[in-house]
Coordinates of N, CA and C in Angstrom, one line a residue:
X19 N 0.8 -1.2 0.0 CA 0.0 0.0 0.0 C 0.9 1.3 0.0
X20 N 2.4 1.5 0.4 CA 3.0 2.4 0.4 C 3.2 3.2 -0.8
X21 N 3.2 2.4 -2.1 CA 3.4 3.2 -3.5 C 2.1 3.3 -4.1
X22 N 1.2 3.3 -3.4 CA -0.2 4.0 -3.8 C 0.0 5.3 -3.6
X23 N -0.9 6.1 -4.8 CA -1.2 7.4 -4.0 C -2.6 7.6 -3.1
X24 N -2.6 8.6 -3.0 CA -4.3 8.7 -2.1 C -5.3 8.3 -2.7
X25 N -5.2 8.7 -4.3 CA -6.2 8.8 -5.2 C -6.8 7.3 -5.4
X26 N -5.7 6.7 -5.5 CA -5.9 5.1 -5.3 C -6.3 3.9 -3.9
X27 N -5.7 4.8 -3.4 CA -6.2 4.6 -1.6 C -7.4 4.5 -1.7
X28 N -7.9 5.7 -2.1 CA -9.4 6.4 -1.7 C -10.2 5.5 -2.8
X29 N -9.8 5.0 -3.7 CA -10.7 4.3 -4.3 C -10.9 2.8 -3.8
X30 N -10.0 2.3 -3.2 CA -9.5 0.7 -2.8 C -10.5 1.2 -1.2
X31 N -10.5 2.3 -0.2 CA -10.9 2.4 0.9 C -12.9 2.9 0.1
X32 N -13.1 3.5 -0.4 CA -14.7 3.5 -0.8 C -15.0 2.4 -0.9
X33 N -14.7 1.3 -1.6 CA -14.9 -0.3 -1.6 C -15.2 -1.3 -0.4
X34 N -14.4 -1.0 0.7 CA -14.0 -1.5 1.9 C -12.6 -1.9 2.5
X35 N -12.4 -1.5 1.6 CA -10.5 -2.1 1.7 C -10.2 -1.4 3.2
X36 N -10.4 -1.9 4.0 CA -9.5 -1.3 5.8 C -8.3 -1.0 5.7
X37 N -7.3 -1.7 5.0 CA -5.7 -1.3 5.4 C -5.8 0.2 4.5
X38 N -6.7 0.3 3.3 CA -6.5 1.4 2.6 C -7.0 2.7 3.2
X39 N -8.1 2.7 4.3 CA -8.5 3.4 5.2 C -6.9 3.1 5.9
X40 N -6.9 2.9 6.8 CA -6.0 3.1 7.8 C -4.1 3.5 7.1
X41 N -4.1 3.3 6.0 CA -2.8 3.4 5.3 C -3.0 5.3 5.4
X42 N -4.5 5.7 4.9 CA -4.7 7.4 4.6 C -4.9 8.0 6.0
X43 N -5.2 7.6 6.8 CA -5.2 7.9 8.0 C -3.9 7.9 8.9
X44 N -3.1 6.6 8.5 CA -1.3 7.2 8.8 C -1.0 8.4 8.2
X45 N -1.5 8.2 7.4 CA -0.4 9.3 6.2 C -1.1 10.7 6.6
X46 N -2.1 11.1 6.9 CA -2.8 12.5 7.6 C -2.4 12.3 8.8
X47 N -1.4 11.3 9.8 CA -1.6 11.6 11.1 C -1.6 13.3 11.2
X48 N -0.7 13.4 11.3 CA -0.1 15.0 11.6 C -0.7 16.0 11.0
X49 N -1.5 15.9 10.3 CA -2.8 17.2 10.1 C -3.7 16.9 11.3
X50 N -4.0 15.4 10.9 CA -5.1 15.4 12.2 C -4.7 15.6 13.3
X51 N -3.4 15.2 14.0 CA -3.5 15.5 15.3 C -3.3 17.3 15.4
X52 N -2.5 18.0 14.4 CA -2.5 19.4 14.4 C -3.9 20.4 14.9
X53 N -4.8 20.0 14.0 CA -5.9 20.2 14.1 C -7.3 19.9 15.5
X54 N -6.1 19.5 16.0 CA -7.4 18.6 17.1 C -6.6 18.8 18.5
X55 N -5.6 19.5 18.5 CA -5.4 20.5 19.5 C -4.9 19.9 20.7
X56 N -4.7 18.3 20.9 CA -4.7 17.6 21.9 C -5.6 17.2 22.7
X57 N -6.7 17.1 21.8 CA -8.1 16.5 22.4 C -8.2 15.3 21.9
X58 N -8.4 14.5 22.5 CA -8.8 13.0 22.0 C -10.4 12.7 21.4
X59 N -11.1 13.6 22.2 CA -12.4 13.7 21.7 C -12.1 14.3 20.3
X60 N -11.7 15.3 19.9 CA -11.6 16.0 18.9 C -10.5 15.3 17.7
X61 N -9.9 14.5 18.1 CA -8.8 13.4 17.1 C -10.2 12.7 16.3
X62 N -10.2 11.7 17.4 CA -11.4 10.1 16.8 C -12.6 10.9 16.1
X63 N -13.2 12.3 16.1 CA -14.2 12.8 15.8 C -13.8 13.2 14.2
X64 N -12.3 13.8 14.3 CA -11.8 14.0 13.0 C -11.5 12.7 12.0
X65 N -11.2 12.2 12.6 CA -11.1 10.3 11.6 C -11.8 10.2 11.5
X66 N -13.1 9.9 12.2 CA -14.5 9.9 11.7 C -15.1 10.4 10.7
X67 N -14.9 11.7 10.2 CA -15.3 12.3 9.6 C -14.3 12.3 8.3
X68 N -13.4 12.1 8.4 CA -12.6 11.9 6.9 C -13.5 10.2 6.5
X69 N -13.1 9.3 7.2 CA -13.4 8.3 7.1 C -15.4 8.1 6.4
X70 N -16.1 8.8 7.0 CA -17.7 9.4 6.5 C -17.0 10.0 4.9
X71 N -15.8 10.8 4.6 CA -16.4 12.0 3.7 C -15.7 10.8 2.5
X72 N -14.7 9.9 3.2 CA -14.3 9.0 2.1 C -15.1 8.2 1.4
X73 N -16.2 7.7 2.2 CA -17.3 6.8 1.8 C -18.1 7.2 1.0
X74 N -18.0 8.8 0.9 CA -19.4 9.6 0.6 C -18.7 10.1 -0.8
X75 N -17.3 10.0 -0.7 CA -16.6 10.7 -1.9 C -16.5 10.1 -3.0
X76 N -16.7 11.0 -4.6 CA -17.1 10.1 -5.9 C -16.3 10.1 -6.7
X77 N -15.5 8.7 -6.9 CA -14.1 9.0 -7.3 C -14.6 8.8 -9.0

């Protein structure tokens, strides 16, 4: 999964592919944790919601 890009990720993760979810989710750690300010509530709420917009997203 490391010589995918996202584009490809995101297509293999809309499907169900889990490692392809969790491969794009490594790879944003560091936005997400930037963003979320050291809140744990506010981390898992942001994965969540990438994770929702990937499902929802029309490749």
């Amino acid at each position: 999964m490391k010589n995918k890009n996202l584009y490809e990720l995101g297509k293999l993760a809309k499907n169900g592919n889990e490692m392809a979810i969790l491969e794009i989710i490594e790879r944003k750690k560091n936005i997400i944790k930037r963003y979320s300010f050291g809140d744990e509530d506010r981390y898992q709420f942001i994965i969540l919601k990438l994770i929702e917009g990937i499902k929802n997203y029309k490749f």
